[in-house]
């Protein structure tokens, strides 16, 4: 915006809010207005939560998860199975799997997927750390829980090749009809995969 | 969320972000992840901008605008016409009009519109302050720039009645085809208003 209609402090706040995914310039203004209205209930607490998180949270040097401790709470938890490592693209994927309580082993965050178009090469991902962890005799299985996208699957193939020499099982998530999914709305690839992996009812 | 999958610091941040208009629980998580990735470029500056704004910005005691000074920059600007007061619902409307550089007078923020359903009565809006300002002999015109909604127009009628005794012109924004608007996509009310107010080409 060329005009500082709302004063430089508010303009700066709007410009920063507009950088959040899901917020554009218009919704950032709306969010700023909402924050100004709810100064004590929302604006100050959010400022503190952001400063607190920026100050305390670090990447786990073992798995790449974000937490206030290093190793992170998941890597440090004695109750979690150290023999299975679930490889994910981002920390957000850990959050999704933890919300579902779908997995009780350890994680490894790649930090992205291989993408020739975006210039992401193997050295840009945390693959060295994964190979090192996979070489530990405690580890029996590596679950490749990458997104079912072209880049995600390319990366999964690449990781399978790199892990081949080690004595670990390499698995990936099942493909099929999502829970609550209606056949009529599913893409052909999912239907084909669901048919191929069909099982006794 | 029942599980503290992401640690209490991050969960708190996500919960606060989810209170912003335009962000739900899912997009708040995405925003939190983005912030954690861009800690120095975005997270810390946003924390500072929020704390700074929460600390400094106050409502102008004259017009209700939000600014770091009281009276606000618009009320204090010597170059702006003190004889015209533009009445708006919210501070966001001031921002919109200032962005358009549509008006060079002063503003008055009502803080909402009358709404029997939502329990908003005249005493809940800054109407007393408007009547006081409109009584100043310097003021010649009051522009009612309220939203073209039912509640906005009800409020405009109510304000017209309240301002009637004073020696000020009461005007409202023109209705018609918006710039770039295609007739085929406009509602009947707008088309009718545009026809009624037609003028020589």
mmCIF file of C-alpha atoms in Angstrom:
data_model
loop_
_atom_site.group_PDB
_atom_site.id
_atom_site.type_symbol
_atom_site.label_atom_id
_atom_site.label_comp_id
_atom_site.label_asym_id
_atom_site.label_seq_id
_atom_site.Cartn_x
_atom_site.Cartn_y
_atom_site.Cartn_z
ATOM 1 C CA UNK A 1 0.000 0.000 0.000
ATOM 2 C CA UNK A 2 1.357 3.387 -0.904
ATOM 3 C CA UNK A 3 -0.674 5.447 1.549
ATOM 4 C CA UNK A 4 -0.040 5.090 5.261
ATOM 5 C CA UNK A 5 -3.726 5.422 5.920
ATOM 6 C CA UNK A 6 -3.579 3.431 9.137
ATOM 7 C CA UNK A 7 -0.330 4.771 10.589
ATOM 8 C CA UNK A 8 3.062 3.065 10.247
ATOM 9 C CA UNK A 9 2.624 0.782 13.301
ATOM 10 C CA UNK A 10 -0.601 -0.703 11.976
ATOM 11 C CA UNK A 11 0.691 -0.838 8.391
ATOM 12 C CA UNK A 12 3.718 -2.810 9.586
ATOM 13 C CA UNK A 13 1.471 -5.201 11.506
ATOM 14 C CA UNK A 14 -0.768 -5.681 8.465
ATOM 15 C CA UNK A 15 2.253 -6.287 6.197
ATOM 16 C CA UNK A 16 3.566 -8.987 8.539
ATOM 17 C CA UNK A 17 0.157 -10.640 8.996
ATOM 18 C CA UNK A 18 -0.248 -10.729 5.199
ATOM 19 C CA UNK A 19 2.825 -12.989 5.012
ATOM 20 C CA UNK A 20 1.018 -15.771 6.887
ATOM 21 C CA UNK A 21 -0.263 -18.557 4.655
ATOM 22 C CA UNK A 22 -4.007 -18.215 4.195
ATOM 23 C CA UNK A 23 -4.047 -14.449 4.776
ATOM 24 C CA UNK A 24 -3.881 -11.927 1.920
ATOM 25 C CA UNK A 25 -3.712 -8.134 2.190
ATOM 26 C CA UNK A 26 -7.461 -7.806 2.732
ATOM 27 C CA UNK A 27 -7.808 -10.526 5.357
ATOM 28 C CA UNK A 28 -4.641 -9.253 7.062
ATOM 29 C CA UNK A 29 -6.345 -5.871 7.502
ATOM 30 C CA UNK A 30 -9.398 -7.603 8.892
ATOM 31 C CA UNK A 31 -7.207 -9.596 11.281
ATOM 32 C CA UNK A 32 -5.378 -6.403 12.380
ATOM 33 C CA UNK A 33 -8.694 -4.695 13.074
ATOM 34 C CA UNK A 34 -9.873 -7.711 15.071
ATOM 35 C CA UNK A 35 -6.614 -7.687 17.063
ATOM 36 C CA UNK A 36 -6.955 -3.965 17.820
ATOM 37 C CA UNK A 37 -10.475 -4.567 19.088
ATOM 38 C CA UNK A 38 -9.377 -7.481 21.292
ATOM 39 C CA UNK A 39 -6.174 -6.023 22.604
ATOM 40 C CA UNK A 40 -6.098 -7.655 26.043
ATOM 41 C CA UNK A 41 -7.855 -10.881 25.094
ATOM 42 C CA UNK A 42 -5.913 -11.641 21.905
ATOM 43 C CA UNK A 43 -3.311 -9.121 20.738
ATOM 44 C CA UNK A 44 -1.050 -9.087 23.804
ATOM 45 C CA UNK A 45 -1.330 -12.858 24.437
ATOM 46 C CA UNK A 46 -0.494 -13.555 20.783
ATOM 47 C CA UNK A 47 2.527 -11.233 20.961
ATOM 48 C CA UNK A 48 3.722 -13.126 24.044
ATOM 49 C CA UNK A 49 3.047 -16.569 22.566
ATOM 50 C CA UNK A 50 5.006 -15.648 19.427
ATOM 51 C CA UNK A 51 7.943 -14.197 21.357
ATOM 52 C CA UNK A 52 7.890 -17.191 23.701
ATOM 53 C CA UNK A 53 7.846 -19.717 20.854
ATOM 54 C CA UNK A 54 10.510 -17.846 18.866
ATOM 55 C CA UNK A 55 12.671 -17.784 21.957
ATOM 56 C CA UNK A 56 12.273 -21.340 23.196
ATOM 57 C CA UNK A 57 11.494 -23.653 20.322
ATOM 58 C CA UNK A 58 14.331 -25.391 18.511
ATOM 59 C CA UNK A 59 14.657 -28.194 15.987
ATOM 60 C CA UNK A 60 15.403 -31.584 17.548
ATOM 61 C CA UNK A 61 18.937 -32.543 16.518
ATOM 62 C CA UNK A 62 17.857 -36.194 16.259
ATOM 63 C CA UNK A 63 14.614 -36.115 14.281
ATOM 64 C CA UNK A 64 14.068 -32.490 13.197
ATOM 65 C CA UNK A 65 10.819 -32.052 15.174
ATOM 66 C CA UNK A 66 10.174 -28.619 16.701
ATOM 67 C CA UNK A 67 10.054 -28.524 20.485
ATOM 68 C CA UNK A 68 11.308 -26.598 23.510
ATOM 69 C CA UNK A 69 13.734 -29.410 24.349
ATOM 70 C CA UNK A 70 16.471 -31.125 22.352
ATOM 71 C CA UNK A 71 15.994 -34.083 22.008
ATOM 72 C CA UNK A 72 12.282 -33.399 21.523
ATOM 73 C CA UNK A 73 9.560 -34.870 23.763
ATOM 74 C CA UNK A 74 8.883 -37.671 21.268
ATOM 75 C CA UNK A 75 12.544 -38.705 20.911
ATOM 76 C CA UNK A 76 12.973 -38.518 24.697
ATOM 77 C CA UNK A 77 9.773 -40.443 25.569
ATOM 78 C CA UNK A 78 10.776 -43.823 27.050
ATOM 79 C CA UNK A 79 7.418 -45.368 26.130
ATOM 80 C CA UNK A 80 7.821 -44.925 22.387
ATOM 81 C CA UNK A 81 9.092 -47.769 20.234
ATOM 82 C CA UNK A 82 12.660 -46.979 19.104
ATOM 83 C CA UNK A 83 12.621 -49.768 16.519
ATOM 84 C CA UNK A 84 10.310 -47.949 14.061
ATOM 85 C CA UNK A 85 11.116 -44.608 12.450
ATOM 86 C CA UNK A 86 8.403 -42.793 10.511
ATOM 87 C CA UNK A 87 9.836 -40.482 7.831
ATOM 88 C CA UNK A 88 7.736 -37.362 7.147
ATOM 89 C CA UNK A 89 8.168 -34.257 5.030
ATOM 90 C CA UNK A 90 7.437 -31.566 7.619
ATOM 91 C CA UNK A 91 6.789 -31.050 11.313
ATOM 92 C CA UNK A 92 3.128 -30.468 10.413
ATOM 93 C CA UNK A 93 2.934 -34.119 9.339
ATOM 94 C CA UNK A 94 4.124 -35.182 12.812
ATOM 95 C CA UNK A 95 1.334 -33.069 14.309
ATOM 96 C CA UNK A 96 -1.224 -34.754 12.020
ATOM 97 C CA UNK A 97 -0.047 -38.290 12.874
ATOM 98 C CA UNK A 98 0.125 -37.471 16.601
ATOM 99 C CA UNK A 99 -3.389 -36.022 16.526
ATOM 100 C CA UNK A 100 -4.584 -39.276 14.995
ATOM 101 C CA UNK A 101 -2.519 -41.203 17.594
ATOM 102 C CA UNK A 102 -1.713 -43.391 14.602
ATOM 103 C CA UNK A 103 1.861 -44.245 15.476
ATOM 104 C CA UNK A 104 3.849 -44.922 18.628
ATOM 105 C CA UNK A 105 7.424 -45.001 17.286
ATOM 106 C CA UNK A 106 9.872 -42.212 16.508
ATOM 107 C CA UNK A 107 9.873 -39.722 13.636
ATOM 108 C CA UNK A 108 12.337 -38.278 11.165
ATOM 109 C CA UNK A 109 11.595 -34.960 9.449
ATOM 110 C CA UNK A 110 13.133 -34.663 5.972
ATOM 111 C CA UNK A 111 12.402 -30.942 5.736
ATOM 112 C CA UNK A 112 10.791 -31.234 2.301
ATOM 113 C CA UNK A 113 10.823 -33.490 -0.753
ATOM 114 C CA UNK A 114 13.126 -33.807 -3.732
ATOM 115 C CA UNK A 115 11.979 -31.441 -6.449
ATOM 116 C CA UNK A 116 14.120 -30.816 -9.531
ATOM 117 C CA UNK A 117 11.800 -27.959 -10.545
ATOM 118 C CA UNK A 118 12.184 -26.161 -7.221
ATOM 119 C CA UNK A 119 15.890 -26.995 -7.054
ATOM 120 C CA UNK A 120 15.557 -29.244 -3.976
ATOM 121 C CA UNK A 121 18.362 -31.838 -4.146
ATOM 122 C CA UNK A 122 19.189 -34.709 -1.735
ATOM 123 C CA UNK A 123 21.757 -32.554 0.060
ATOM 124 C CA UNK A 124 19.004 -30.066 0.926
ATOM 125 C CA UNK A 125 17.082 -32.687 2.914
ATOM 126 C CA UNK A 126 17.985 -34.365 6.199
ATOM 127 C CA UNK A 127 18.826 -37.700 4.523
ATOM 128 C CA UNK A 128 22.278 -38.142 6.078
ATOM 129 C CA UNK A 129 20.726 -38.112 9.536
ATOM 130 C CA UNK A 130 18.156 -40.716 8.483
ATOM 131 C CA UNK A 131 20.809 -43.090 7.081
ATOM 132 C CA UNK A 132 22.775 -42.744 10.295
ATOM 133 C CA UNK A 133 19.737 -43.525 12.457
ATOM 134 C CA UNK A 134 18.682 -46.396 10.168
ATOM 135 C CA UNK A 135 22.151 -47.919 10.619
ATOM 136 C CA UNK A 136 21.555 -48.299 14.371
ATOM 137 C CA UNK A 137 20.833 -52.008 15.027
ATOM 138 C CA UNK A 138 17.888 -51.064 17.285
ATOM 139 C CA UNK A 139 15.975 -49.824 14.226
ATOM 140 C CA UNK A 140 13.986 -52.549 12.456
ATOM 141 C CA UNK A 141 11.552 -50.635 10.258
ATOM 142 C CA UNK A 142 11.428 -47.361 8.362
ATOM 143 C CA UNK A 143 7.917 -46.157 7.418
ATOM 144 C CA UNK A 144 8.008 -43.720 4.511
ATOM 145 C CA UNK A 145 4.974 -41.533 5.319
ATOM 146 C CA UNK A 146 5.477 -39.022 2.526
ATOM 147 C CA UNK A 147 2.650 -37.235 0.750
ATOM 148 C CA UNK A 148 1.014 -39.097 -2.125
ATOM 149 C CA UNK A 149 2.244 -36.463 -4.587
ATOM 150 C CA UNK A 150 4.636 -36.955 -7.504
ATOM 151 C CA UNK A 151 7.514 -35.344 -5.604
ATOM 152 C CA UNK A 152 6.627 -37.232 -2.420
ATOM 153 C CA UNK A 153 6.675 -40.577 -4.201
ATOM 154 C CA UNK A 154 9.860 -39.767 -6.105
ATOM 155 C CA UNK A 155 11.478 -38.998 -2.772
ATOM 156 C CA UNK A 156 10.142 -42.252 -1.296
ATOM 157 C CA UNK A 157 11.712 -44.224 -4.164
ATOM 158 C CA UNK A 158 14.986 -42.396 -3.741
ATOM 159 C CA UNK A 159 15.018 -43.124 0.007
ATOM 160 C CA UNK A 160 14.188 -46.809 -0.604
ATOM 161 C CA UNK A 161 17.261 -47.053 -2.860
ATOM 162 C CA UNK A 162 19.499 -45.324 -0.340
ATOM 163 C CA UNK A 163 18.258 -47.515 2.541
ATOM 164 C CA UNK A 164 18.459 -50.785 0.587
ATOM 165 C CA UNK A 165 21.777 -52.043 1.928
ATOM 166 C CA UNK A 166 20.712 -51.702 5.582
ATOM 167 C CA UNK A 167 18.939 -54.447 7.491
ATOM 168 C CA UNK A 168 15.669 -52.575 7.977
ATOM 169 C CA UNK A 169 12.192 -53.155 6.578
ATOM 170 C CA UNK A 170 11.051 -50.283 4.408
ATOM 171 C CA UNK A 171 7.293 -49.726 4.364
ATOM 172 C CA UNK A 172 4.910 -47.052 3.194
ATOM 173 C CA UNK A 173 1.354 -46.009 4.111
ATOM 174 C CA UNK A 174 -1.505 -48.012 2.594
ATOM 175 C CA UNK A 175 -3.410 -46.575 -0.365
ATOM 176 C CA UNK A 176 -7.142 -46.901 -0.561
ATOM 177 C CA UNK A 177 -10.534 -45.340 -0.039
ATOM 178 C CA UNK A 178 -10.339 -42.783 2.805
ATOM 179 C CA UNK A 179 -12.669 -43.334 5.762
ATOM 180 C CA UNK A 180 -15.992 -41.719 4.896
ATOM 181 C CA UNK A 181 -14.935 -41.426 1.244
ATOM 182 C CA UNK A 182 -17.546 -41.808 -1.498
ATOM 183 C CA UNK A 183 -16.381 -43.738 -4.559
ATOM 184 C CA UNK A 184 -18.049 -41.287 -6.915
ATOM 185 C CA UNK A 185 -15.839 -38.448 -5.690
ATOM 186 C CA UNK A 186 -12.495 -40.298 -5.633
ATOM 187 C CA UNK A 187 -9.860 -39.931 -8.329
ATOM 188 C CA UNK A 188 -8.976 -42.832 -10.636
ATOM 189 C CA UNK A 189 -5.569 -43.361 -9.048
ATOM 190 C CA UNK A 190 -7.066 -43.928 -5.599
ATOM 191 C CA UNK A 191 -9.739 -46.290 -6.949
ATOM 192 C CA UNK A 192 -7.141 -48.285 -8.884
ATOM 193 C CA UNK A 193 -4.911 -48.526 -5.803
ATOM 194 C CA UNK A 194 -7.874 -49.552 -3.625
ATOM 195 C CA UNK A 195 -8.799 -52.301 -6.103
ATOM 196 C CA UNK A 196 -5.248 -53.591 -6.402
ATOM 197 C CA UNK A 197 -4.898 -53.834 -2.609
ATOM 198 C CA UNK A 198 -8.368 -55.304 -2.034
ATOM 199 C CA UNK A 199 -8.676 -57.780 0.790
ATOM 200 C CA UNK A 200 -11.130 -60.324 2.186
ATOM 201 C CA UNK A 201 -14.142 -58.572 3.716
ATOM 202 C CA UNK B 1 -7.329 -30.600 20.462
ATOM 203 C CA UNK B 2 -7.038 -33.076 23.254
ATOM 204 C CA UNK B 3 -3.501 -34.259 22.540
ATOM 205 C CA UNK B 4 -0.622 -31.889 23.094
ATOM 206 C CA UNK B 5 1.073 -33.290 20.044
ATOM 207 C CA UNK B 6 3.016 -30.145 19.313
ATOM 208 C CA UNK B 7 3.974 -29.119 22.841
ATOM 209 C CA UNK B 8 2.086 -26.602 24.994
ATOM 210 C CA UNK B 9 3.935 -23.529 23.614
ATOM 211 C CA UNK B 10 3.005 -24.347 20.022
ATOM 212 C CA UNK B 11 -0.516 -25.464 20.965
ATOM 213 C CA UNK B 12 -1.082 -22.126 22.698
ATOM 214 C CA UNK B 13 0.197 -20.251 19.653
ATOM 215 C CA UNK B 14 -2.071 -22.284 17.354
ATOM 216 C CA UNK B 15 -5.092 -21.690 19.624
ATOM 217 C CA UNK B 16 -4.501 -17.908 19.547
ATOM 218 C CA UNK B 17 -3.884 -17.813 15.789
ATOM 219 C CA UNK B 18 -7.116 -19.757 15.245
ATOM 220 C CA UNK B 19 -9.016 -16.840 16.828
ATOM 221 C CA UNK B 20 -8.046 -14.525 13.962
ATOM 222 C CA UNK B 21 -10.814 -13.980 11.424
ATOM 223 C CA UNK B 22 -10.069 -15.992 8.291
ATOM 224 C CA UNK B 23 -8.026 -18.634 10.106
ATOM 225 C CA UNK B 24 -9.509 -21.881 11.378
ATOM 226 C CA UNK B 25 -7.772 -24.625 13.387
ATOM 227 C CA UNK B 26 -6.186 -26.145 10.279
ATOM 228 C CA UNK B 27 -4.906 -22.918 8.737
ATOM 229 C CA UNK B 28 -3.734 -21.772 12.190
ATOM 230 C CA UNK B 29 -1.523 -24.865 12.355
ATOM 231 C CA UNK B 30 -0.212 -24.108 8.879
ATOM 232 C CA UNK B 31 0.485 -20.509 9.939
ATOM 233 C CA UNK B 32 2.258 -21.682 13.112
ATOM 234 C CA UNK B 33 4.441 -24.032 11.056
ATOM 235 C CA UNK B 34 5.262 -21.205 8.647
ATOM 236 C CA UNK B 35 6.137 -18.934 11.566
ATOM 237 C CA UNK B 36 8.422 -21.574 13.098
ATOM 238 C CA UNK B 37 10.226 -21.931 9.764
ATOM 239 C CA UNK B 38 10.661 -18.167 9.392
ATOM 240 C CA UNK B 39 11.548 -17.348 12.953
ATOM 241 C CA UNK B 40 13.870 -14.409 12.344
ATOM 242 C CA UNK B 41 12.167 -13.081 9.220
ATOM 243 C CA UNK B 42 8.577 -13.251 10.431
ATOM 244 C CA UNK B 43 7.905 -14.706 13.888
ATOM 245 C CA UNK B 44 9.996 -12.324 15.986
ATOM 246 C CA UNK B 45 9.081 -9.211 13.931
ATOM 247 C CA UNK B 46 5.379 -10.113 14.207
ATOM 248 C CA UNK B 47 5.709 -10.584 17.976
ATOM 249 C CA UNK B 48 7.308 -7.140 18.197
ATOM 250 C CA UNK B 49 4.780 -5.482 15.896
ATOM 251 C CA UNK B 50 1.900 -6.900 17.950
ATOM 252 C CA UNK B 51 3.419 -5.878 21.274
ATOM 253 C CA UNK B 52 4.242 -2.447 19.848
ATOM 254 C CA UNK B 53 0.733 -1.900 18.494
ATOM 255 C CA UNK B 54 -0.927 -3.234 21.663
ATOM 256 C CA UNK B 55 1.234 -0.870 23.667
ATOM 257 C CA UNK B 56 0.968 2.321 21.634
ATOM 258 C CA UNK B 57 -2.294 2.401 19.731
ATOM 259 C CA UNK B 58 -5.320 4.054 21.292
ATOM 260 C CA UNK B 59 -8.751 5.150 20.124
ATOM 261 C CA UNK B 60 -8.942 8.837 19.163
ATOM 262 C CA UNK B 61 -11.167 10.540 21.739
ATOM 263 C CA UNK B 62 -12.568 12.806 19.008
ATOM 264 C CA UNK B 63 -13.410 10.459 16.151
ATOM 265 C CA UNK B 64 -12.769 6.910 17.401
ATOM 266 C CA UNK B 65 -10.012 6.164 14.857
ATOM 267 C CA UNK B 66 -7.103 3.970 16.013
ATOM 268 C CA UNK B 67 -3.710 5.663 16.112
ATOM 269 C CA UNK B 68 -0.634 6.145 18.264
ATOM 270 C CA UNK B 69 -1.665 9.716 19.037
ATOM 271 C CA UNK B 70 -4.837 11.223 20.497
ATOM 272 C CA UNK B 71 -6.209 13.158 18.630
ATOM 273 C CA UNK B 72 -5.361 10.848 15.716
ATOM 274 C CA UNK B 73 -3.285 11.930 12.718
ATOM 275 C CA UNK B 74 -6.422 12.625 10.651
ATOM 276 C CA UNK B 75 -8.110 14.764 13.326
ATOM 277 C CA UNK B 76 -4.815 16.612 13.916
ATOM 278 C CA UNK B 77 -3.968 17.183 10.233
ATOM 279 C CA UNK B 78 -4.301 20.930 9.516
ATOM 280 C CA UNK B 79 -4.818 20.309 5.784
ATOM 281 C CA UNK B 80 -8.040 18.336 6.217
ATOM 282 C CA UNK B 81 -11.412 20.026 5.849
ATOM 283 C CA UNK B 82 -13.030 20.365 9.308
ATOM 284 C CA UNK B 83 -16.402 21.273 7.802
ATOM 285 C CA UNK B 84 -17.212 17.749 6.568
ATOM 286 C CA UNK B 85 -17.501 14.703 8.854
ATOM 287 C CA UNK B 86 -17.763 11.262 7.301
ATOM 288 C CA UNK B 87 -19.563 8.768 9.581
ATOM 289 C CA UNK B 88 -18.358 5.168 9.244
ATOM 290 C CA UNK B 89 -19.099 1.920 11.059
ATOM 291 C CA UNK B 90 -15.556 0.767 11.832
ATOM 292 C CA UNK B 91 -11.932 1.867 11.685
ATOM 293 C CA UNK B 92 -11.509 -0.525 8.736
ATOM 294 C CA UNK B 93 -13.867 1.709 6.737
ATOM 295 C CA UNK B 94 -11.568 4.691 7.384
ATOM 296 C CA UNK B 95 -8.668 2.626 6.058
ATOM 297 C CA UNK B 96 -10.661 1.760 2.917
ATOM 298 C CA UNK B 97 -11.645 5.382 2.230
ATOM 299 C CA UNK B 98 -8.108 6.611 2.933
ATOM 300 C CA UNK B 99 -6.643 4.005 0.573
ATOM 301 C CA UNK B 100 -8.974 5.296 -2.122
ATOM 302 C CA UNK B 101 -8.012 8.879 -1.164
ATOM 303 C CA UNK B 102 -11.739 9.464 -1.646
ATOM 304 C CA UNK B 103 -12.251 12.045 1.082
ATOM 305 C CA UNK B 104 -10.291 14.903 2.612
ATOM 306 C CA UNK B 105 -12.428 15.804 5.624
ATOM 307 C CA UNK B 106 -12.665 14.290 9.104
ATOM 308 C CA UNK B 107 -14.175 10.985 10.209
ATOM 309 C CA UNK B 108 -16.418 9.692 12.951
ATOM 310 C CA UNK B 109 -16.403 5.992 13.892
ATOM 311 C CA UNK B 110 -19.735 4.731 15.226
ATOM 312 C CA UNK B 111 -18.279 1.443 16.385
ATOM 313 C CA UNK B 112 -20.987 -0.640 14.716
ATOM 314 C CA UNK B 113 -24.575 -0.337 13.536
ATOM 315 C CA UNK B 114 -27.929 -0.555 15.251
ATOM 316 C CA UNK B 115 -29.068 -4.154 15.300
ATOM 317 C CA UNK B 116 -32.082 -5.239 17.351
ATOM 318 C CA UNK B 117 -31.228 -8.893 16.687
ATOM 319 C CA UNK B 118 -27.678 -8.543 18.031
ATOM 320 C CA UNK B 119 -28.841 -6.274 20.860
ATOM 321 C CA UNK B 120 -26.960 -3.197 19.590
ATOM 322 C CA UNK B 121 -28.896 -0.108 20.768
ATOM 323 C CA UNK B 122 -28.146 3.607 20.174
ATOM 324 C CA UNK B 123 -26.368 3.866 23.541
ATOM 325 C CA UNK B 124 -23.880 1.200 22.389
ATOM 326 C CA UNK B 125 -22.681 3.387 19.505
ATOM 327 C CA UNK B 126 -20.706 6.634 19.602
ATOM 328 C CA UNK B 127 -23.723 8.749 18.639
ATOM 329 C CA UNK B 128 -23.446 11.284 21.476
ATOM 330 C CA UNK B 129 -19.990 12.273 20.285
ATOM 331 C CA UNK B 130 -21.279 12.709 16.734
ATOM 332 C CA UNK B 131 -24.159 14.975 17.827
ATOM 333 C CA UNK B 132 -21.725 17.071 19.836
ATOM 334 C CA UNK B 133 -19.321 17.437 16.896
ATOM 335 C CA UNK B 134 -22.191 18.132 14.462
ATOM 336 C CA UNK B 135 -23.322 20.977 16.751
ATOM 337 C CA UNK B 136 -20.019 22.798 16.198
ATOM 338 C CA UNK B 137 -20.751 25.709 13.777
ATOM 339 C CA UNK B 138 -17.617 24.823 11.763
ATOM 340 C CA UNK B 139 -19.301 21.613 10.586
ATOM 341 C CA UNK B 140 -21.421 22.063 7.452
ATOM 342 C CA UNK B 141 -21.929 18.513 6.188
ATOM 343 C CA UNK B 142 -22.261 15.008 7.605
ATOM 344 C CA UNK B 143 -21.685 12.184 5.108
ATOM 345 C CA UNK B 144 -23.298 8.936 6.264
ATOM 346 C CA UNK B 145 -20.903 6.372 4.733
ATOM 347 C CA UNK B 146 -22.485 3.290 6.278
ATOM 348 C CA UNK B 147 -22.595 -0.119 4.626
ATOM 349 C CA UNK B 148 -25.442 -0.707 2.166
ATOM 350 C CA UNK B 149 -26.848 -3.412 4.428
ATOM 351 C CA UNK B 150 -30.232 -3.431 6.147
ATOM 352 C CA UNK B 151 -28.694 -2.577 9.538
ATOM 353 C CA UNK B 152 -26.410 0.045 7.973
ATOM 354 C CA UNK B 153 -29.308 1.793 6.293
ATOM 355 C CA UNK B 154 -31.510 1.576 9.391
ATOM 356 C CA UNK B 155 -28.709 3.250 11.323
ATOM 357 C CA UNK B 156 -28.355 5.928 8.629
ATOM 358 C CA UNK B 157 -32.080 6.723 8.902
ATOM 359 C CA UNK B 158 -31.844 6.875 12.673
ATOM 360 C CA UNK B 159 -28.852 9.238 12.491
ATOM 361 C CA UNK B 160 -30.641 11.453 9.940
ATOM 362 C CA UNK B 161 -33.514 11.827 12.396
ATOM 363 C CA UNK B 162 -31.199 12.631 15.294
ATOM 364 C CA UNK B 163 -29.213 15.187 13.260
ATOM 365 C CA UNK B 164 -32.296 16.855 11.766
ATOM 366 C CA UNK B 165 -32.477 19.850 14.080
ATOM 367 C CA UNK B 166 -28.873 20.890 13.466
ATOM 368 C CA UNK B 167 -27.832 23.219 10.645
ATOM 369 C CA UNK B 168 -25.817 20.626 8.749
ATOM 370 C CA UNK B 169 -26.357 18.975 5.363
ATOM 371 C CA UNK B 170 -26.815 15.223 5.692
ATOM 372 C CA UNK B 171 -25.634 13.235 2.679
ATOM 373 C CA UNK B 172 -24.950 9.607 1.869
ATOM 374 C CA UNK B 173 -22.799 7.761 -0.661
ATOM 375 C CA UNK B 174 -24.164 7.393 -4.212
ATOM 376 C CA UNK B 175 -25.669 4.061 -5.279
ATOM 377 C CA UNK B 176 -24.974 2.682 -8.725
ATOM 378 C CA UNK B 177 -22.979 0.338 -10.908
ATOM 379 C CA UNK B 178 -19.510 -0.201 -9.364
ATOM 380 C CA UNK B 179 -16.509 0.685 -11.535
ATOM 381 C CA UNK B 180 -15.720 -2.378 -13.666
ATOM 382 C CA UNK B 181 -19.082 -3.903 -12.776
ATOM 383 C CA UNK B 182 -20.958 -6.016 -15.324
ATOM 384 C CA UNK B 183 -24.716 -5.506 -15.374
ATOM 385 C CA UNK B 184 -25.345 -9.212 -15.754
ATOM 386 C CA UNK B 185 -23.736 -9.911 -12.385
ATOM 387 C CA UNK B 186 -25.327 -7.088 -10.374
ATOM 388 C CA UNK B 187 -28.248 -7.575 -8.052
ATOM 389 C CA UNK B 188 -31.660 -6.081 -8.782
ATOM 390 C CA UNK B 189 -31.420 -3.500 -6.020
ATOM 391 C CA UNK B 190 -28.223 -2.028 -7.438
ATOM 392 C CA UNK B 191 -29.613 -1.956 -10.977
ATOM 393 C CA UNK B 192 -32.813 -0.254 -9.790
ATOM 394 C CA UNK B 193 -30.816 2.328 -7.814
ATOM 395 C CA UNK B 194 -28.513 2.944 -10.794
ATOM 396 C CA UNK B 195 -31.524 3.499 -13.066
ATOM 397 C CA UNK B 196 -33.265 5.816 -10.605
ATOM 398 C CA UNK B 197 -30.141 7.967 -10.266
ATOM 399 C CA UNK B 198 -29.273 7.958 -13.979
ATOM 400 C CA UNK B 199 -27.693 11.116 -15.336
ATOM 401 C CA UNK B 200 -26.850 12.727 -18.679
ATOM 402 C CA UNK B 201 -23.957 10.868 -20.386
#
